Every structure is written in structure tokens, then in C-alpha cells.
Coordinates of C-alpha atoms in Angstrom, one line a residue:
X307 CA -9.5 8.1 1.0
X308 CA -8.9 5.5 3.6
X309 CA -10.1 2.0 2.8
X310 CA -10.6 -1.3 4.7
X311 CA -8.1 -4.1 4.0
X312 CA -8.3 -7.8 4.7
X313 CA -5.5 -9.2 6.9
X314 CA -5.0 -13.0 6.5
X315 CA -3.9 -13.8 10.0
X316 CA -7.2 -12.4 11.4
X317 CA -9.3 -15.1 9.7
X318 CA -12.0 -13.0 8.2
X319 CA -15.2 -14.4 6.8
X320 CA -16.0 -14.4 3.1
X321 CA -18.2 -11.3 3.3
X322 CA -15.4 -9.3 4.8
X323 CA -13.0 -10.5 2.1
X324 CA -15.3 -9.6 -0.7
X325 CA -15.9 -6.1 0.7
X326 CA -12.2 -5.2 0.5
X327 CA -10.0 -4.4 -2.5
X328 CA -7.3 -6.7 -1.4
X329 CA -9.8 -9.5 -0.8
X330 CA -11.3 -9.0 -4.3
X331 CA -7.8 -9.2 -5.8
X332 CA -6.9 -12.3 -4.0
X333 CA -10.2 -14.0 -4.7
X334 CA -9.7 -13.1 -8.4
X335 CA -6.3 -14.7 -8.3
X336 CA -7.6 -17.9 -6.6
X337 CA -10.5 -18.3 -9.0
X338 CA -8.4 -17.4 -12.1
X339 CA -5.7 -19.9 -11.1
X340 CA -8.4 -22.6 -10.5
X341 CA -10.0 -21.9 -13.9
X342 CA -6.6 -22.3 -15.6
X343 CA -5.9 -25.6 -13.9
X344 CA -9.4 -27.0 -14.6
X345 CA -9.1 -26.0 -18.3
X346 CA -5.8 -27.8 -18.6
X347 CA -7.4 -30.9 -17.0
X348 CA -10.4 -30.6 -19.2
X349 CA -8.2 -30.5 -22.3
X350 CA -6.2 -33.5 -21.2
X351 CA -9.3 -35.6 -20.5
X352 CA -10.9 -34.5 -23.8
X353 CA -7.9 -35.6 -26.0
X354 CA -6.9 -38.7 -24.1
X355 CA -8.1 -41.9 -25.8
X356 CA -10.9 -43.6 -23.8
X357 CA -12.9 -46.4 -25.3
X358 CA -15.4 -46.4 -22.5
X359 CA -16.1 -42.6 -22.5
X360 CA -15.4 -42.1 -18.8
X361 CA -12.8 -39.4 -19.5
X362 CA -15.3 -37.6 -21.7
X363 CA -17.9 -37.5 -18.9
X364 CA -15.2 -36.2 -16.6
X365 CA -14.2 -33.6 -19.1
X366 CA -17.8 -32.3 -19.3
X367 CA -18.1 -32.1 -15.5
X368 CA -14.7 -30.3 -15.1
X369 CA -15.6 -28.0 -18.0
X370 CA -18.8 -27.1 -16.2
X371 CA -16.9 -26.2 -13.0
X372 CA -14.2 -24.3 -15.0
X373 CA -16.9 -22.2 -16.7
X374 CA -18.3 -21.3 -13.2
X375 CA -14.9 -20.3 -11.9
X376 CA -14.2 -18.3 -15.1
X377 CA -17.5 -16.4 -14.7
X378 CA -16.7 -15.7 -11.0
X379 CA -13.2 -14.5 -12.0
X380 CA -14.6 -12.1 -14.6
X381 CA -17.3 -10.8 -12.1
X382 CA -14.7 -10.3 -9.4
X383 CA -12.3 -8.5 -11.8
X384 CA -15.0 -6.2 -13.0
X385 CA -15.9 -5.3 -9.4
X386 CA -12.2 -4.9 -8.6
X387 CA -11.7 -2.6 -11.5
X388 CA -14.4 -0.2 -10.3
X389 CA -13.0 -0.2 -6.8
X390 CA -9.6 0.9 -8.0
X391 CA -10.8 3.2 -10.7
X392 CA -10.4 6.5 -8.7
X393 CA -7.0 5.2 -7.4
X394 CA -5.9 4.3 -10.9
X395 CA -6.9 7.7 -12.3
X396 CA -5.0 9.5 -9.6
X397 CA -1.9 7.4 -10.1
X398 CA -1.9 8.1 -13.8
X399 CA -2.4 11.8 -13.2
X400 CA 0.5 11.9 -10.7
X401 CA 2.9 10.0 -12.9
X402 CA 1.9 11.2 -16.4
X403 CA 4.9 13.5 -16.7
X404 CA 7.3 10.8 -15.5
X405 CA 9.5 8.6 -17.6
X406 CA 8.1 5.1 -17.9
X407 CA 10.8 3.4 -15.9
X408 CA 10.5 6.0 -13.1
X409 CA 6.7 5.3 -13.0
X410 CA 7.3 1.5 -12.7
X411 CA 9.8 2.0 -9.9
X412 CA 7.6 4.5 -8.2
X413 CA 4.7 2.0 -8.2
X414 CA 7.0 -0.7 -6.8
X415 CA 8.0 1.7 -4.0
X416 CA 4.4 2.6 -3.5
X417 CA 3.5 -1.1 -3.0
X418 CA 6.4 -1.5 -0.5
X419 CA 5.2 1.5 1.6
X420 CA 1.6 0.2 1.4
X421 CA 2.7 -3.1 2.7
X422 CA 4.6 -1.5 5.6
X423 CA 1.5 0.4 6.7
X424 CA -0.6 -2.7 6.6
X425 CA 1.9 -4.9 8.4
X426 CA 2.5 -2.4 11.1
X427 CA -1.3 -1.9 11.4
X428 CA -0.8 1.9 11.7
X429 CA -3.8 3.5 13.3
X430 CA -5.4 0.2 14.1
X431 CA -4.5 -0.8 17.7
X432 CA -7.4 -3.3 18.0
X433 CA -5.9 -6.6 17.1
X434 CA -9.2 -8.5 17.4
X435 CA -10.5 -6.8 14.2
X436 CA -10.8 -9.0 11.1
X437 CA -9.9 -6.1 8.9
X438 CA -7.9 -2.9 9.3
X439 CA -8.2 0.7 8.0
X440 CA -5.2 1.7 5.9
X441 CA -4.7 4.9 3.9
X442 CA -4.2 5.3 0.2
X443 CA -0.6 6.0 -0.7
X444 CA 0.8 7.7 -3.8
X445 CA 4.5 7.8 -4.6
X446 CA 6.3 9.9 -7.2
X447 CA 10.0 9.4 -7.5
X448 CA 12.9 10.0 -9.9
X449 CA 15.7 7.5 -10.3
X450 CA 19.2 7.2 -11.8
X451 CA 19.5 3.5 -12.3
X452 CA 18.4 1.9 -9.1
X453 CA 19.3 4.9 -7.0
X454 CA 16.4 7.3 -6.2
X455 CA 17.4 11.0 -6.7
X456 CA 14.3 12.4 -5.0
X457 CA 10.7 11.3 -4.2
X458 CA 7.5 12.0 -2.4
X459 CA 5.1 9.6 -0.7
X460 CA 1.6 11.1 0.0
X461 CA -0.5 9.2 2.6
X462 CA -4.1 9.8 3.4
X463 CA -4.3 10.1 7.2
X464 CA -6.6 7.8 9.1
X465 CA -7.8 8.0 12.8
X466 CA -5.0 7.0 15.1
X467 CA -2.2 7.8 12.5
X468 CA -2.2 11.5 13.2
X469 CA -0.9 11.2 16.7
X470 CA 2.7 11.0 15.8
X471 CA 3.6 11.8 12.2
X472 CA 7.3 11.7 13.0
X473 CA 7.0 8.1 14.3
X474 CA 5.1 7.1 11.2
X475 CA 8.0 8.4 9.1
X476 CA 10.5 6.6 11.3
X477 CA 8.5 3.3 11.0
X478 CA 8.4 3.6 7.2
X479 CA 12.1 4.4 7.0
X480 CA 13.1 1.5 9.3
X481 CA 11.0 -1.0 7.4
X482 CA 12.3 0.1 4.0
X483 CA 15.9 -0.1 5.2
X484 CA 15.6 -3.4 7.1
X485 CA 12.8 -5.5 5.7
X486 CA 13.0 -4.4 2.1
X487 CA 16.8 -3.8 2.0
X488 CA 16.2 -0.3 0.5
X489 CA 18.4 2.7 1.4
X490 CA 15.4 5.1 1.3
X491 CA 14.2 7.0 4.3
X492 CA 11.2 9.3 4.9
X493 CA 12.9 12.5 5.9
X494 CA 11.0 15.8 6.0
X495 CA 7.3 15.9 5.9
X496 CA 4.4 18.3 5.3
X497 CA 0.6 18.1 6.2
X498 CA -2.1 19.7 4.1
X499 CA -4.4 22.4 5.5
X500 CA -7.3 20.0 6.0
X501 CA -5.1 17.7 8.0
X502 CA -6.1 14.8 5.8
X503 CA -2.8 14.0 4.1
X504 CA 0.8 13.9 5.0
X505 CA 3.6 14.0 2.4
X506 CA 6.9 12.5 3.2
X507 CA 10.0 13.5 1.2
X508 CA 11.9 10.4 0.5
X509 CA 15.7 10.5 0.7
X510 CA 18.0 7.8 -0.7
X511 CA 21.1 7.5 1.4
X512 CA 23.0 6.0 -1.5
X513 CA 22.3 9.1 -3.7
X514 CA 24.5 12.1 -3.9
X515 CA 21.7 14.6 -3.5
X516 CA 23.8 17.5 -2.4
X517 CA 26.9 19.1 -3.6
X518 CA 29.5 19.2 -0.8
X519 CA 32.0 22.0 -1.2
X520 CA 35.3 21.7 0.8
X521 CA 37.7 23.2 -1.7
X522 CA 37.7 25.3 -4.9
X523 CA 37.9 22.3 -7.2
X524 CA 34.6 21.0 -5.7
X525 CA 32.7 23.9 -7.4
X526 CA 31.9 22.6 -10.9
X527 CA 32.5 24.7 -14.0
X528 CA 30.3 24.0 -17.0
X529 CA 30.3 27.2 -19.2
X530 CA 29.5 30.9 -19.1
X531 CA 25.8 30.3 -19.1
X532 CA 25.1 27.4 -16.6
X533 CA 25.4 26.8 -12.9
X534 CA 25.2 23.4 -11.3
X535 CA 23.0 23.5 -8.2
X536 CA 22.5 19.8 -7.4
X537 CA 23.9 16.5 -8.7
X538 CA 22.2 15.8 -12.0
X539 CA 20.7 19.3 -12.3
X540 CA 22.2 22.2 -14.1
X541 CA 20.5 25.6 -14.2
X542 CA 20.8 26.9 -17.8
X543 CA 20.6 30.7 -17.6
X544 CA 19.9 31.2 -21.3
X545 CA 16.9 28.8 -21.3
X546 CA 15.6 29.3 -17.8
X547 CA 16.4 32.9 -16.8
X548 CA 15.6 34.6 -13.5
X549 CA 15.2 33.0 -10.0
X550 CA 12.9 33.7 -7.1
X551 CA 14.4 32.6 -3.8
X552 CA 12.4 32.8 -0.6
X553 CA 13.3 31.7 2.9
X554 CA 13.0 32.9 6.5
X555 CA 16.1 34.2 8.3
X556 CA 18.4 31.3 9.2
X557 CA 17.3 28.8 6.5
X558 CA 20.2 29.2 4.1
X559 CA 19.2 31.7 1.4
X560 CA 22.4 33.7 1.9
X561 CA 24.5 30.5 1.8
X562 CA 22.9 29.5 -1.4
X563 CA 23.4 33.0 -2.9
X564 CA 27.1 32.9 -2.0
X565 CA 27.4 29.5 -3.7
X566 CA 25.7 30.8 -6.8
X567 CA 28.0 33.8 -6.9
X568 CA 31.1 31.7 -6.5
X569 CA 30.1 29.2 -9.2
X570 CA 29.2 32.1 -11.5
X571 CA 32.5 33.9 -11.0
X572 CA 34.4 30.7 -11.5
X573 CA 32.4 30.1 -14.8
X574 CA 33.1 33.7 -16.0
X575 CA 29.5 34.7 -15.6
X576 CA 29.6 38.5 -14.8
X577 CA 28.2 39.1 -11.3
X578 CA 26.5 42.1 -9.6
X579 CA 25.2 42.0 -6.0
X580 CA 22.8 44.4 -4.3
X581 CA 22.8 44.1 -0.5
X582 CA 20.6 46.8 1.1
X583 CA 20.9 45.2 4.5
X584 CA 24.7 45.8 4.3
X585 CA 25.7 42.4 5.8
X586 CA 27.9 41.0 3.1
X587 CA 31.7 41.1 2.7
X588 CA 31.5 40.5 -1.0
X589 CA 32.8 44.0 -1.7
X590 CA 36.2 42.7 -0.4
X591 CA 36.3 40.0 -3.1
X592 CA 34.4 41.3 -6.2
X593 CA 35.8 44.1 -8.3
X594 CA 34.8 47.7 -7.6
X595 CA 31.4 48.6 -9.0
X596 CA 30.0 45.1 -8.6
X597 CA 28.6 45.3 -5.0
X598 CA 26.0 47.9 -3.9
X599 CA 24.7 48.8 -0.4
X600 CA 23.1 52.3 -0.5
X601 CA 19.7 53.0 -2.0
X602 CA 21.0 55.4 -4.7
X603 CA 23.9 53.0 -5.5
X604 CA 21.4 50.2 -6.1
X605 CA 19.1 52.2 -8.2
X606 CA 22.0 53.4 -10.4
X607 CA 23.2 49.9 -10.8
X608 CA 19.7 48.8 -12.0
X609 CA 19.8 51.7 -14.5
X610 CA 23.2 50.4 -15.7
X611 CA 21.7 46.9 -16.1
X612 CA 18.9 48.3 -18.3
X613 CA 21.4 50.3 -20.4
X614 CA 23.6 47.2 -20.7
X615 CA 20.6 45.1 -21.7
X616 CA 19.6 47.6 -24.4
X617 CA 23.1 47.8 -25.7
X618 CA 23.4 44.0 -25.9
X619 CA 20.1 43.7 -27.7
X620 CA 21.2 46.3 -30.3
X621 CA 24.5 44.4 -30.8
X622 CA 22.6 41.1 -31.1
X623 CA 20.4 42.6 -33.8
X624 CA 23.4 44.1 -35.7
X625 CA 25.3 40.8 -35.6
X626 CA 22.3 38.6 -36.5
X627 CA 23.2 36.3 -39.4
X628 CA 19.8 34.8 -40.1
X629 CA 16.1 35.5 -39.8
X630 CA 15.9 33.2 -36.8
X631 CA 16.1 35.1 -33.6
X632 CA 19.5 35.1 -31.8
X633 CA 20.5 35.7 -28.3
X634 CA 23.6 36.5 -26.3
X635 CA 24.9 32.9 -26.6
X636 CA 25.2 33.1 -30.4
X637 CA 27.6 36.1 -30.0
X638 CA 29.7 34.4 -27.4
X639 CA 28.7 36.9 -24.6
X640 CA 28.8 35.7 -21.0
X641 CA 25.6 35.8 -18.9
X642 CA 25.2 38.6 -16.5
X643 CA 23.9 37.7 -13.0
X644 CA 22.3 40.4 -10.9
X645 CA 21.7 39.1 -7.3
X646 CA 19.3 41.2 -5.4
X647 CA 19.2 40.3 -1.7
X648 CA 16.2 41.3 0.5
X649 CA 14.4 42.7 -2.6
X650 CA 11.0 43.0 -0.9
X651 CA 12.5 44.8 2.1
X652 CA 14.3 47.3 -0.2
X653 CA 11.2 48.0 -2.3
X654 CA 9.1 48.6 0.9
X655 CA 11.7 51.1 2.2
X656 CA 11.3 53.4 -0.8
X657 CA 8.9 56.3 -1.2
X658 CA 6.1 56.1 -3.7
X659 CA 8.0 57.7 -6.6
X660 CA 11.2 55.7 -6.2
X661 CA 9.1 52.5 -5.6
X662 CA 7.4 52.9 -9.0
X663 CA 10.7 53.7 -10.7
X664 CA 12.5 50.6 -9.3
X665 CA 9.6 48.4 -10.2
X666 CA 9.8 49.8 -13.8
X667 CA 13.5 49.0 -14.0
X668 CA 13.0 45.5 -12.7
X669 CA 10.1 45.0 -15.1
X670 CA 12.4 45.8 -18.1
X671 CA 15.1 43.4 -16.9
X672 CA 12.6 40.6 -16.3
X673 CA 10.6 41.1 -19.5
X674 CA 13.5 41.8 -21.9
X675 CA 16.6 40.4 -20.2
X676 CA 16.5 36.9 -21.5
X677 CA 17.8 37.5 -25.0
X678 CA 20.5 39.8 -23.7
X679 CA 21.6 37.4 -21.0
X680 CA 20.7 39.6 -18.0
X681 CA 19.5 37.2 -15.3
X682 CA 17.9 38.5 -12.0
X683 CA 17.9 36.5 -8.8
X684 CA 15.3 38.0 -6.4
X685 CA 15.9 37.0 -2.8
X686 CA 13.6 37.8 0.1
X687 CA 11.6 36.5 3.1
X688 CA 8.4 37.4 1.2
X689 CA 8.0 38.2 -2.4
X690 CA 4.3 39.2 -2.2
X691 CA 2.3 41.0 -4.8
X692 CA 2.2 44.2 -2.8
X693 CA 6.0 44.6 -3.1
X694 CA 6.8 42.5 -6.1
X695 CA 3.9 42.4 -8.7
X696 CA 2.8 38.9 -9.7
X697 CA 3.4 39.6 -13.4
X698 CA 7.1 40.2 -12.6
X699 CA 7.5 37.4 -10.2
X700 CA 6.0 35.0 -12.7
X701 CA 8.8 35.8 -15.2
X702 CA 11.2 33.7 -13.2
X703 CA 11.7 30.2 -14.6
X704 CA 13.2 28.9 -11.4
X705 CA 11.3 29.2 -8.1
X706 CA 12.8 28.0 -4.8
X707 CA 11.7 28.0 -1.2
X708 CA 14.1 27.0 1.6
X709 CA 12.9 25.9 5.0
X710 CA 9.2 25.8 6.2
X711 CA 6.6 27.7 4.3
X712 CA 2.9 28.5 4.6
X713 CA 0.2 27.8 2.1
X714 CA 0.1 31.5 1.2
X715 CA 3.9 31.4 0.4
X716 CA 3.6 28.2 -1.6
X717 CA 0.7 29.6 -3.7
X718 CA 2.5 32.9 -4.1
X719 CA 5.6 31.2 -5.6
X720 CA 4.4 28.0 -7.2
X721 CA 0.8 28.9 -8.0
X722 CA -2.5 27.3 -7.0
X723 CA -2.9 23.6 -6.3
X724 CA 0.1 23.3 -4.0
X725 CA -1.7 22.5 -0.8
X726 CA 1.0 21.8 1.8
X727 CA 1.3 24.6 4.4
X728 CA 3.0 22.6 7.2
X729 CA 6.6 21.5 6.6
X730 CA 9.6 20.4 8.6
X731 CA 12.4 21.4 6.2
X732 CA 15.7 22.0 7.8
X733 CA 18.1 24.9 6.8
X734 CA 19.4 24.4 3.3
X735 CA 16.5 22.1 2.2
X736 CA 13.2 23.0 0.5
X737 CA 11.3 22.8 -2.7
X738 CA 11.7 24.1 -6.2
X739 CA 10.0 24.3 -9.6
X740 CA 11.9 24.8 -12.9
X741 CA 10.1 25.5 -16.2
X742 CA 10.5 22.6 -18.5
X743 CA 11.7 20.2 -15.8
X744 CA 8.9 19.9 -13.3
X745 CA 5.5 21.4 -12.7
X746 CA 5.1 20.0 -9.2
X747 CA 7.5 21.2 -6.5
X748 CA 10.5 18.8 -6.0
X749 CA 12.9 18.6 -3.1
X750 CA 15.9 20.8 -3.1
X751 CA 19.1 20.5 -1.2
X752 CA 21.5 23.5 -1.3
X753 CA 25.2 22.9 -1.6
X754 CA 27.0 22.4 1.8
X755 CA 29.7 25.0 2.0
X756 CA 30.4 24.9 5.8
X757 CA 33.9 23.6 5.4
X758 CA 34.7 26.0 2.6
X759 CA 33.4 29.1 4.4
X760 CA 36.8 30.1 6.0
X761 CA 38.5 30.4 2.7
X762 CA 35.5 31.5 0.6
X763 CA 36.4 35.2 0.3
X764 CA 40.1 34.7 -0.4
X765 CA 39.4 32.2 -3.2
X766 CA 36.6 34.3 -4.6
X767 CA 38.8 37.4 -4.8
X768 CA 41.6 35.4 -6.5
X769 CA 39.2 34.0 -9.2
X770 CA 37.3 37.3 -9.7
X771 CA 40.5 39.1 -10.6
X772 CA 40.7 36.9 -13.6
X773 CA 37.1 36.4 -14.7
X774 CA 35.2 39.6 -13.8
X775 CA 35.8 42.4 -16.4
X776 CA 33.5 45.3 -17.5
X777 CA 35.0 44.8 -21.0
X778 CA 33.3 41.3 -21.1
X779 CA 29.9 42.8 -20.5
X780 CA 29.4 44.0 -24.0
X781 CA 32.0 42.3 -26.1
X782 CA 32.1 38.7 -27.3
X783 CA 34.8 36.8 -25.5
X784 CA 34.4 33.2 -26.9
X785 CA 34.4 33.9 -30.6
X786 CA 37.0 36.7 -30.6
X787 CA 34.5 39.1 -32.4
X788 CA 35.3 42.1 -30.3

């Protein structure tokens, strides 16, 4: 909620000062400092030898004044606490899942942005006013050292500040860079459905927020069960299986899928790709039997995945060495990645009987695939409940949206409470949630593969010949148990 703030250079009267939070805080500081000084003088006069008792009289008078200022300070602090109570509760709620040092740095950044808004008198063109209306601001950011990896600043909109949201972001960016000597800029933004809040996604120009792929060696290899998607973030397929990826045409979902496939192949993760729209050339790079275009081919490949999952689970049970449950990683089996492009469009194209059958196959993979290492990436423009039941969609531990999205889309993928239907995300950028890492959506920046695209297929084919093998699907390859 917007609040009124005292601005010193406008020479407000005492009543205006006391009616504002900043005024209360400043008055509390003045009276508190005065109390401290008076108490020190009182003590000095009390313990200074004085045969005539003049110092003692002075100490009594000063002590009387110090008690008055102390009482005023306590009263002002009590009032101040109640004025910031709702703000404090919200700040604690926003940052409760943060590390302590991230919370401290977020609050510092929050104060910086609040000062920017006040100094620039955003939404308050009347310079004759003794006070201005400024919005509440809440910042949540994640840091590595002093470099911010990602962050969000949510600002309550006030009259006059809604005219040019882009300019407001530019003003904040310019002030952070120039006046505060910070490399943080307010990049993309989104406005909630009530048009009462704008959230700016903060971008630190010093941070390596995006993987840049120009050659094969730029694609990191961790192991047979993990994929690096952003600096500082590794997707662990064994712990966080299944991904839902949504984006409108032209916002980078195919580029991201191609990166994931390349990184998987390079890491010896076994890859399968279903492409009902028949627009991919991956069949020229991946081994035969790994890329599927026709309906019947895709359905048969899903049947094969279910059989593979069941066979792996049987082998895991046979090889179990303790009462504690084991999974494919304990046997040295590589993860199996099944990438299903335009899943919703494919399901909608099926007749009723095949539709139910495909849903049942997907259900088995999503519900039971984790222990066997079968990971499904579901890609589509819309993954709504009519085509992809909620109970199946919710099995994915990683949910990602690229580009702009509506409130309906956000709610569909992230759940209720994500109220931000208007966004300006550019191709390749968006939001994600990952189980165990973040409950609120965080900014995502897909790897930049534009310079690698001309040699992508040739490199993928060369690597796939060495790493993609049907023998590896069922047999242990790390421990030599086969």
C-alpha cells in the first residue's frame, strides 16, 4: 500500500512529520540521540566534585529533561513499530526461505530502490507539496558473494507512476548504476491483474546468468544424471525428475530442448525425442530408433519406455543390497530422457481411444519413472488440464515458462498465488520453479546457442555415436555389473 513520506527539502511542519513513517523514524533518532547526550552530561555532573552543589542542581534539571526525551523516544518507537508492522510481516514472509546473508543484502537493495523512488519523486509532479506519496517496495534476491544472481523488486503502484512502467524501470536502473555504483538493472517486468503492483526482474550485469555456447567444450558435463541449465544451477534428474516446459511459438522452447538434448548426449544420458510436428533434424544426428515423428511410432516408443521402466525396476529389486530403497543410480545405470515436443497438440490430435491409452502410458512413466531413471520432458504451448491432467502435470519437479504468460498459464504450471499475468520476457527468458530449490518462480535464462547452431548437428552426431547405446538402457555401465 502506498504511504506518505516526509521530504526534508520541502520544510514540512511537525504534524506532517509525525504522520509519516520516515518522520517518526527520524524523530525517534533525534530524541534518542538527545537522551543519550543528556544522560552522559547528567552522569558527568553527578560524579564531578562540587562543594557548592551547583553541579548537582544542574544534574537534576538535565535528568528531568533526559527523562522527557526518553519517554518521547519510547512513545515514538512504539508508534513507529505499529506503522511498520504489516510491512515487517510481509518482508519476513517474503524472505523466510532465504539465507540470512541474502536477506540482509536484499534489504539493503530494497532500501536503495526505495530511496531512488523518493529522490526522483515518482508519481508526484507537484513540487510544492510538503510530502510525497511513495510505494512500498519488497526485494527478494539471491547472491554469490557481492554479485546478485537473480532478484525481483515488487513495487506498489501509485497514481502517476502507472503512465510509463518502462521509464520507471529505466530510472531505477540508471540510479542503481550511477548513484549507488551497483551493476544491477531492472530488466523485464510484470504487472498483476489488479494493476496495483509491478514486479521488476533485477539483472546484475556482473553476473554470468546465462550459459553461452559457442563450441562443444562450452557444454558442461557433470555425470550421467545431471544437466547444467544455468550458472550455479544443476538439474539433478534422479532427485528432481520430469520437466514441464511451456512457451508460445518463437520464445525459445525448441532451442532449450536442443541444448538439453546435446548436454544429455554428451553426458551419456540416453535420449529419445518425439516430434509430432516433424520439424526437427535430430533424426540425422541421433541413432536410429531414438527420434519419432508419426503417431504410431510415438505410441510404440512410449510403450517401449514403459517396458524399459518395468524391466529396470525389476533389475533394481533383484540387485538391491539392503532394505533401504534403491534406484537406478545405485546400479550405475544412466538416466533416460524422453523429450516430447508439442505434447498437448499431439494428445488433442488423437481419437478418444488412443487419447486415453497415451495418457495411461504417460501416467505410468510420470508416476513410476523416478526410481528407474526414466525422465519425461513435456513441451507445449499449453499444458492444460483438458489435454494433460493436473495429477500428471504436477508430477514434474521442474516447471518452466519462457516468454510472456497469462495468469491462467502461471496458475496452471506454478499453482495458485502467482498473480502476475502481464510480462515482458524476451525469447529465451522466463520463470521457473524447482522442487526443493524455490517455491516462488525465479528468473530463468536459457543457454545462448546462436553461434553454436551451424555446427550443432555435426557435433551431436559425432558424440551420439559414442554415448547413445541401447545396451546401456538396461545394463549397468559405471560399475561393470553387466
